[in-house]
Short mmCIF file of C-alpha atoms and ligand atoms in Angstrom, two decimals:
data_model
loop_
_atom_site.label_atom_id
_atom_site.label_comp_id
_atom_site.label_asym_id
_atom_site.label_seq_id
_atom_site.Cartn_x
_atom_site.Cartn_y
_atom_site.Cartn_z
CA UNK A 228 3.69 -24.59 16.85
CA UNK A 229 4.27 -21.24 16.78
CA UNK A 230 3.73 -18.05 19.29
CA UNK A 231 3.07 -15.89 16.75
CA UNK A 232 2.83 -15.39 13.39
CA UNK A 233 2.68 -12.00 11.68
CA UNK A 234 1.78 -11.82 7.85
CA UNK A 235 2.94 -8.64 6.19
CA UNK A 236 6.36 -7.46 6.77
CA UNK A 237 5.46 -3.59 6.08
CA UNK A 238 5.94 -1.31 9.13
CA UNK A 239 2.68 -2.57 10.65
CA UNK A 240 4.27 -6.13 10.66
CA UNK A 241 7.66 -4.92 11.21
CA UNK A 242 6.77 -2.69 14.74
CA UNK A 243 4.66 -6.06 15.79
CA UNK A 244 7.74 -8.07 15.21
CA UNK A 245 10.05 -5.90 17.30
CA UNK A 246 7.39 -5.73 20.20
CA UNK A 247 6.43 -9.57 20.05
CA UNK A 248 10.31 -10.14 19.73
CA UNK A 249 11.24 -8.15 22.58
CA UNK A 250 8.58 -10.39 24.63
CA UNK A 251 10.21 -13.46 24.04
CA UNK A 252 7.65 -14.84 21.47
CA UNK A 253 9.97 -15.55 18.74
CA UNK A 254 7.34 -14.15 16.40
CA UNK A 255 7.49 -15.79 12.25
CA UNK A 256 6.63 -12.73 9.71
CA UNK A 257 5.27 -13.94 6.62
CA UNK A 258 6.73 -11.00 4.13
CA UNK A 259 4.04 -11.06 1.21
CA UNK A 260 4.76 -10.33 -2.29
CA UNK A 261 5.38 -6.83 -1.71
CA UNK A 262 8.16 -7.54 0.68
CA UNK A 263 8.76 -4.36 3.27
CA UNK A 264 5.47 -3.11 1.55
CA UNK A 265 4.26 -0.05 0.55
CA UNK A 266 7.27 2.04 1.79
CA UNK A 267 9.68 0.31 -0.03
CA UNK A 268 7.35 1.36 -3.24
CA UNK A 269 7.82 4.95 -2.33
CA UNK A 270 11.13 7.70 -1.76
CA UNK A 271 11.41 10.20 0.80
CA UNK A 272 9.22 9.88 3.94
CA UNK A 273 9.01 13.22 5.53
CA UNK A 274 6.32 12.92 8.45
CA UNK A 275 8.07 10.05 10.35
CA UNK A 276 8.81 11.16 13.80
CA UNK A 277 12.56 11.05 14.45
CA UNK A 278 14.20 11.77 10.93
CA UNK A 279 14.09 15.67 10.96
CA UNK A 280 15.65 15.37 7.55
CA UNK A 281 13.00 12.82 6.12
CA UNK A 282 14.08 8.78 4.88
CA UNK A 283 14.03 6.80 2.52
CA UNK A 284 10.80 4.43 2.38
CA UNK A 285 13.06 1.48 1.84
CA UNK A 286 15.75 2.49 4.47
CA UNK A 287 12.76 2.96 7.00
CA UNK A 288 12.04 -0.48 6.56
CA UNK A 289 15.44 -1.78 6.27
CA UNK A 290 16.28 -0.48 9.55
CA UNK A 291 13.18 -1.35 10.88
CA UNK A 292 13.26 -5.36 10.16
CA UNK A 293 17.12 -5.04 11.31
CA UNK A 294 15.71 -3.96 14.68
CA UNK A 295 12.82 -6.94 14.60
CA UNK A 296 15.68 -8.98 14.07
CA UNK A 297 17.91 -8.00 16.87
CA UNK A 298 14.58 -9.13 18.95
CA UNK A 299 14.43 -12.51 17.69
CA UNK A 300 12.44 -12.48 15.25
CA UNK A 301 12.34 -14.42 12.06
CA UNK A 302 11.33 -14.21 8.17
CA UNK A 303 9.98 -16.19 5.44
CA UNK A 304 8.97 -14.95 2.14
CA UNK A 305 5.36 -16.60 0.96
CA UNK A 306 1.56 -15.64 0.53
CA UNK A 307 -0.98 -16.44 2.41
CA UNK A 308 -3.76 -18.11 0.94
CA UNK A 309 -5.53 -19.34 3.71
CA UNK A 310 -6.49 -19.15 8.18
CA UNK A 311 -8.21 -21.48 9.57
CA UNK A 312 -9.02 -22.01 13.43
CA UNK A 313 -8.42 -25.09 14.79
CA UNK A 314 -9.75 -25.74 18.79
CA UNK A 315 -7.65 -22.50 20.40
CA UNK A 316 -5.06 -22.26 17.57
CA UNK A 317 -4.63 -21.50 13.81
CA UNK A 318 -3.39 -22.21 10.70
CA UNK A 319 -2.10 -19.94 8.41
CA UNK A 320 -1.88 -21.63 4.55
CA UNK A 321 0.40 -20.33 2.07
CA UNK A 322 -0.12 -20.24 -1.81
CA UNK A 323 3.15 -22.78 -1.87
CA UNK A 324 0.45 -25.72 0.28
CA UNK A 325 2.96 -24.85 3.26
CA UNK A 326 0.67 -24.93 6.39
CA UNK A 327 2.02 -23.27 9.43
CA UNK A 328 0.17 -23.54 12.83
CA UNK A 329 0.06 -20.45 15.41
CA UNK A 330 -1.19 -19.65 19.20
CA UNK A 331 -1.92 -16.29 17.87
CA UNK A 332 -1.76 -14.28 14.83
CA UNK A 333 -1.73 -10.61 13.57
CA UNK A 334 -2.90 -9.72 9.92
CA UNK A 335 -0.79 -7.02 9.04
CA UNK A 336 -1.18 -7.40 5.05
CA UNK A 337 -1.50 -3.80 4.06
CA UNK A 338 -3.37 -3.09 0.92
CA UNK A 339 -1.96 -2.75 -2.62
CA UNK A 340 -2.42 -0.33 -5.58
CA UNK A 341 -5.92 -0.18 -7.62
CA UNK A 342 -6.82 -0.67 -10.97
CA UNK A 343 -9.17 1.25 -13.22
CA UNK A 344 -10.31 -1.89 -14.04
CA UNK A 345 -9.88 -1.68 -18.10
CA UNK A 346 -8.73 -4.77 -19.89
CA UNK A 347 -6.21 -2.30 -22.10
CA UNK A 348 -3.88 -1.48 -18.50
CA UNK A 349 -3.45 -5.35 -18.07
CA UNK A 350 -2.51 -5.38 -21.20
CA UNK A 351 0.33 -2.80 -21.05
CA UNK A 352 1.35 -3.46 -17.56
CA UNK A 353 4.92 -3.18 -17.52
CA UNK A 354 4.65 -2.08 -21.50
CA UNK A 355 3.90 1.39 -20.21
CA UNK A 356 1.67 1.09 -17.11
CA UNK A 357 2.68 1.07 -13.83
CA UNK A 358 1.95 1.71 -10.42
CA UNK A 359 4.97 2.67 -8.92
CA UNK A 360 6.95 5.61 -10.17
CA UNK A 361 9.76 4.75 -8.07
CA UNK A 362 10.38 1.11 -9.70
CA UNK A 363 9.66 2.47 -13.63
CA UNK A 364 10.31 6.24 -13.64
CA UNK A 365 13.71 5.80 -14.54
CA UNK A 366 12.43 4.38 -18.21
CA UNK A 367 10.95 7.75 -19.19
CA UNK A 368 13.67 10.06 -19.44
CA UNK A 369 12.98 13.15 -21.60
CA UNK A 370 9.18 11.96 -22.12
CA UNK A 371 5.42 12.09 -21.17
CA UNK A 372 3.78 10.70 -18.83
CA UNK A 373 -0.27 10.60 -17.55
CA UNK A 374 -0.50 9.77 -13.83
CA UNK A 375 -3.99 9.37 -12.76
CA UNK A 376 -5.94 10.15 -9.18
CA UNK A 377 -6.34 13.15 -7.68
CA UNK A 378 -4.87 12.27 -3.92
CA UNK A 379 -1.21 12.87 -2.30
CA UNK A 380 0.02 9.75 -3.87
CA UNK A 381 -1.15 11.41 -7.71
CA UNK A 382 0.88 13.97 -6.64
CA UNK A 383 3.69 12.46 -4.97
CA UNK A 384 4.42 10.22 -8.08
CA UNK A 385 3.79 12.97 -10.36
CA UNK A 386 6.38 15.27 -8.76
CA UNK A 387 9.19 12.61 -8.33
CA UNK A 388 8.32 11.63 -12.17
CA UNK A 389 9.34 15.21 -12.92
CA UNK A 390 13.04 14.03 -12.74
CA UNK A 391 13.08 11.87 -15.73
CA UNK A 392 9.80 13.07 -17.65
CA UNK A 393 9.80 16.02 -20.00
CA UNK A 394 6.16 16.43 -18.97
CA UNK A 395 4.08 14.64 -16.29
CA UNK A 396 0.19 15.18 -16.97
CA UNK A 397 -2.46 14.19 -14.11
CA UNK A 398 -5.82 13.43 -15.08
CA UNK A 399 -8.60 13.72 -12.22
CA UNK A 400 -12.00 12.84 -12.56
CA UNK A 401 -13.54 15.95 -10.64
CA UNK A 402 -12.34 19.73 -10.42
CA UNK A 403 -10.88 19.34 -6.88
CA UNK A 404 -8.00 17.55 -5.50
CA UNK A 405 -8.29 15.38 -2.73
CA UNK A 406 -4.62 16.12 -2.09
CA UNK A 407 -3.31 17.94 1.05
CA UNK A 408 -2.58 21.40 0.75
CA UNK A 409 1.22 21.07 0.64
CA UNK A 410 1.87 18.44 -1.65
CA UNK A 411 -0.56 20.06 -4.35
CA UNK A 412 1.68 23.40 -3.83
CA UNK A 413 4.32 21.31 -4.93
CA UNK A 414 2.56 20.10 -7.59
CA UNK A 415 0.93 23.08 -9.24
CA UNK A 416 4.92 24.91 -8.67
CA UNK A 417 6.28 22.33 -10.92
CA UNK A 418 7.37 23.68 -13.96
CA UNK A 419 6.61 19.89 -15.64
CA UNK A 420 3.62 19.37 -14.52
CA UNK A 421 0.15 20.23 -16.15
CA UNK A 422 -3.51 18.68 -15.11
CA UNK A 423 -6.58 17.66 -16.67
CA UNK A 424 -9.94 17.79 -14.65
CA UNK A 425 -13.22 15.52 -14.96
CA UNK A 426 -11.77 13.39 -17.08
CA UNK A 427 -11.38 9.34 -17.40
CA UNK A 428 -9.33 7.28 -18.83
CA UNK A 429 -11.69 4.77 -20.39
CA UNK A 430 -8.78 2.84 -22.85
CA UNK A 431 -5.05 2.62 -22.77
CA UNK A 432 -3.76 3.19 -26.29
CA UNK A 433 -1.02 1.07 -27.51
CA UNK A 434 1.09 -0.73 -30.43
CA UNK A 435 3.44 -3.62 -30.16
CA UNK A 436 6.33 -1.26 -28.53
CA UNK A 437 3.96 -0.52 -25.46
CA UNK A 438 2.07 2.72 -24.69
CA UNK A 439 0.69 5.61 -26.56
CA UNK A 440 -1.63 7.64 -25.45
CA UNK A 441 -4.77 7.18 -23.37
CA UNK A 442 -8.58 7.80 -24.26
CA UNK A 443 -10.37 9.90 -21.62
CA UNK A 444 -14.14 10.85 -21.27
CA UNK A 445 -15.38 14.05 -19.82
CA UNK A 446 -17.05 13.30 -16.67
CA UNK A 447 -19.62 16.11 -17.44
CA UNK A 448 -19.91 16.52 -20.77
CA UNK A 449 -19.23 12.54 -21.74
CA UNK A 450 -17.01 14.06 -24.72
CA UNK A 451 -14.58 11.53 -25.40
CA UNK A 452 -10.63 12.01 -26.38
CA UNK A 453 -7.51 11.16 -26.95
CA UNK A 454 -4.04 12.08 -25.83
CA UNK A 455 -0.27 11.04 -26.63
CA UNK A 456 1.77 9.80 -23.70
CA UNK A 457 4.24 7.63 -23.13
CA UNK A 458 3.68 6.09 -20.18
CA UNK A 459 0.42 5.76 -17.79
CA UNK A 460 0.90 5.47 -13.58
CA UNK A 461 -2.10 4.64 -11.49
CA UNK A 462 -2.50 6.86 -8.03
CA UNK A 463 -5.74 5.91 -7.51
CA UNK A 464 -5.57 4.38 -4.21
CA UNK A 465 -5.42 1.19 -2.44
CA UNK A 466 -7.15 -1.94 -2.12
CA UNK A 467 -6.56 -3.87 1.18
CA UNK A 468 -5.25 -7.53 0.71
CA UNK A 469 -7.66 -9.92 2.47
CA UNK A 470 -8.44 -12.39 0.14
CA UNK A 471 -7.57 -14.93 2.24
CA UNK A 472 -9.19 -14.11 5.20
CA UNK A 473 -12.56 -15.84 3.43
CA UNK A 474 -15.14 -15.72 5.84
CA UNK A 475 -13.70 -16.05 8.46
CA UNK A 476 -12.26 -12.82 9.49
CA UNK A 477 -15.01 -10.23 9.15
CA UNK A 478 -14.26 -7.19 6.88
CA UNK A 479 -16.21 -3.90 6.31
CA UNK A 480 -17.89 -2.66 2.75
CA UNK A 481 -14.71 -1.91 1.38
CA UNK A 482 -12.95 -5.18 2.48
CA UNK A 483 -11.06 -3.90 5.30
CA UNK A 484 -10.83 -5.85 8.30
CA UNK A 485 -12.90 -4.81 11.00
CA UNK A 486 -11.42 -4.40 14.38
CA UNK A 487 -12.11 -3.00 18.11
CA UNK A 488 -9.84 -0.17 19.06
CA UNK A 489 -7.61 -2.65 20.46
CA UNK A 490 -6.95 -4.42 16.98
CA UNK A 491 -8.90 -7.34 17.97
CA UNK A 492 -11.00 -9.18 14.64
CA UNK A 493 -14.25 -11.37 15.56
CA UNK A 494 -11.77 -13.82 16.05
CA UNK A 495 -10.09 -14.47 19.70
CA UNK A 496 -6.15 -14.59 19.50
CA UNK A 497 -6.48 -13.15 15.66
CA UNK A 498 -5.41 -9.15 15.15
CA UNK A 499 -4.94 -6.63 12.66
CA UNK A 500 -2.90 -4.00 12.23
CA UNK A 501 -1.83 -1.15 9.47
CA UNK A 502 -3.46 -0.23 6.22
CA UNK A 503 -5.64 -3.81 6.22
CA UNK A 504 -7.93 -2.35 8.76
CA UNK A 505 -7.40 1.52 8.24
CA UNK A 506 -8.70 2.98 5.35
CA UNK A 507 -9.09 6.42 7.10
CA UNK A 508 -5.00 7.25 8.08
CA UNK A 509 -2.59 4.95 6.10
CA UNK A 510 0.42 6.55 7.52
CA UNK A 511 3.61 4.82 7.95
CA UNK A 512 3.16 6.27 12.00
CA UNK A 513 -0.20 4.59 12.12
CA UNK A 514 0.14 1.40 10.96
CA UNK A 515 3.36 1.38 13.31
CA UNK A 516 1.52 2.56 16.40
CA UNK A 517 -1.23 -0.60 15.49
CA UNK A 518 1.61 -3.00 15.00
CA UNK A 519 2.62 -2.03 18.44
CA UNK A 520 -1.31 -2.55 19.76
CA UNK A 521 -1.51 -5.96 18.11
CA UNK A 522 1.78 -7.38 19.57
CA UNK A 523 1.15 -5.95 23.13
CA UNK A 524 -2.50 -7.41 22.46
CA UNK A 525 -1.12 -10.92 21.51
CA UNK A 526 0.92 -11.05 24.23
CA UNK A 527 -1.95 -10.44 26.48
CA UNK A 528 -3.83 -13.20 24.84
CA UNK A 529 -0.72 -15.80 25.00
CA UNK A 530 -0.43 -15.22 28.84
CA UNK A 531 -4.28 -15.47 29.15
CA UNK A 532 -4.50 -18.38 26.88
CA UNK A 533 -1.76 -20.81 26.51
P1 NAP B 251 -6.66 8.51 -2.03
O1 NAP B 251 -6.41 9.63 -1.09
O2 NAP B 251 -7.75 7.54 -1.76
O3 NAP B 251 -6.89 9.16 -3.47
C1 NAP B 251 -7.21 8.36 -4.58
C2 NAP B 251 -7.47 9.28 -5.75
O4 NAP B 251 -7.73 8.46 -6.89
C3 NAP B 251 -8.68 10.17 -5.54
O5 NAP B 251 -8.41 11.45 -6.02
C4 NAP B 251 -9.77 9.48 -6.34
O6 NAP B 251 -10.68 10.36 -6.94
C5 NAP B 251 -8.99 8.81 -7.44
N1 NAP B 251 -9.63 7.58 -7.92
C6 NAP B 251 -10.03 6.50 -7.19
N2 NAP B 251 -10.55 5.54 -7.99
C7 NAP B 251 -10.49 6.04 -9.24
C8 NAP B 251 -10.86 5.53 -10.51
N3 NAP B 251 -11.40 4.31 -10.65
N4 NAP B 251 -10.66 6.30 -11.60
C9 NAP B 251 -10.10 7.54 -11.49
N5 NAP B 251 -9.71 8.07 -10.31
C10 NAP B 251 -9.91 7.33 -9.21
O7 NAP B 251 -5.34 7.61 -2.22
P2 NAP B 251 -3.80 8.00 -2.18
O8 NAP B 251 -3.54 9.25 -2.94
O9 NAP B 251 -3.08 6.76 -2.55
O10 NAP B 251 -3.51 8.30 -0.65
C11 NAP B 251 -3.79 7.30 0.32
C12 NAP B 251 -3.35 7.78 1.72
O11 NAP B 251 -1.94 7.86 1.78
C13 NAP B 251 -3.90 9.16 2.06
O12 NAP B 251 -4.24 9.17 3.42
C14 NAP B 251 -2.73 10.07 1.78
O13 NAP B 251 -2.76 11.24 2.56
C15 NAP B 251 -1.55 9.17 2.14
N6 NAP B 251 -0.36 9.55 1.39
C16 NAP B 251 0.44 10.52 1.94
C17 NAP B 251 1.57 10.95 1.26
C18 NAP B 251 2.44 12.01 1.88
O14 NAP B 251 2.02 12.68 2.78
N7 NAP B 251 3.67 12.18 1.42
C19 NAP B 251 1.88 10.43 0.01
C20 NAP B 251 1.04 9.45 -0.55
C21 NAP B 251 -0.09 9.05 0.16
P3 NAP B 251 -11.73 11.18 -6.04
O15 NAP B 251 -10.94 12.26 -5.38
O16 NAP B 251 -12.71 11.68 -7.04
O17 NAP B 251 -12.31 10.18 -5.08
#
């Protein structure tokens, strides 16, 4: 059986692996689909403490999982599908049927982009829509792109998308930006970029070769549109990924975990950490300082418990 078993390997994960490590616990991470998470999705991280020159999202957690490692601790790739507890331990299921049996366990499984929700962006999903502009910008040299939201990560991807695109168009559904002051001066400096406010995009327009163009609808007049584009990326936020928590693992409105301010769930010896249970901060530095909490809290538990 073992100590400890982290799911997510994102910095949440990662921090809780170096601190359970460096207690001798030999913690497991469970790296989900989106191995090294959402950092690895994005490019330069400039409001980690200790780079005064910024770093790279996926060199953050490159380094990071090196220093887990040096600690002990160890990684398998899988999804999990499943927790159960069992008496005063736990078993984590993954999508593959492999069952794996813990003292204790942090959730540390981040949250992953959102969808509008349109049956047209399934159906161009790597055809012209995408949700990271860091894995597909490359494609649309010299061309035009939508990116839709109206938050950091709008502008963020619309900026870097500014290297390849000709012209990178955001579409917001209101008249104000939810972005922070700096990155939408960074944004509205951009010789490339334009914006569209109130508007929707209802449909994703498309012909065998992929995108192009996008219907929107006014949000206050209801006037629908269309516009020619070449690609569409979704900023539109996050969704937290606890599916598999079922019922046991309670989880707010939104389907965030809900824990104490000592990342304890409903459930004794079972923690969360990181974007799964924060839908206020989401900062690389915050989901790091809860990985910390959870491991320091798990080690607590272990030496209480076991
Ligand atoms: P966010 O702040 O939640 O913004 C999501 C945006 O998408 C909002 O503008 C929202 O519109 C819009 N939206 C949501 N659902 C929509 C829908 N169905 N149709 C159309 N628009 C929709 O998410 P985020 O931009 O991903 O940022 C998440 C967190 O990460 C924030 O705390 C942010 O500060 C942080 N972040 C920081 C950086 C950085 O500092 N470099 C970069 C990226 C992200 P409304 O405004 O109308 O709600």
């Amino acid at each position: 059986m073992e100590n400890v078993v982290i799911l997510g390997s994102g910095i949440a994960g990662l921090t809780a692996a170096i601190y359970t490590g460096r207690a001798h616990l030999s913690p497991l991470v469970i790296g989900g689909p989106e191995e090294g998470g959402q950092l690895t999705l994005t490019t330069e991280v400039e409001n980690f403490p200790g780079f005064p020159e910024g770093v790279q999202g996926p060199e953050l957690t490159s380094i990071t999982r090196k220093q887990a490692e040096r600690f002990g601790a160890r990684f398998k790739v899988g999804l999990a599908a499943k927790l159960e507890t069992k008496g005063n331990s736990f078993t984590v299921e993954l999508g593959s049927g492999e069952r794996i049996e813990a003292k204790a366990v942090i959730i540390a499984t981040g949250a992953s982009a959102r969808w509008l929700g349109i049956p047209s962006e399934k159906k161009y999903k790597g055809k012209g829509v995408s949700t990271c502009s860091t894995c597909d910008g490359f494609f649309y040299k010299g061309k035009k792109v939508v990116v839709v939201g109206g938050g950091d990560s709008a502008m963020e991807e619309a900026n870097f998308l500014t290297k390849f695109a000709e012209k990178v168009v955001v579409v917001h559904r209101r008249d104000e930006l939810r972005a922070s002051k700096i990155m939408q001066d960074r944004f509205f400096k951009n010789p490339k970029t334009d914006i569209v406010w109130n508007k929707e995009v209802v449909e994703i327009l498309g012909d065998e070769q992929g995108v192009i163009g996008v219907k929107l609808k006014d949000t206050v007049t209801g006037e629908v549109s269309e516009a020619g584009c070449d690609g569409v990326f979704l900023a539109i936020g996050h969704v937290p990924n606890t599916k598999f928590c079922g019922d046991v693992i309670d989880l707010d409105e939104k389907g965030y975990i809900k824990t104490d301010r000592h990342t304890n769930t409903n459930i004794s010896g079972v923690f969360a950490a990181g974007d799964v249970q924060d839908a206020r901060y989401r900062q690389a530095v915050t989901a790091a300082g809860s990985g910390c909490q959870a491991a320091m809290e798990a080690e607590k538990f272990l030496a209480h418990n076991h």
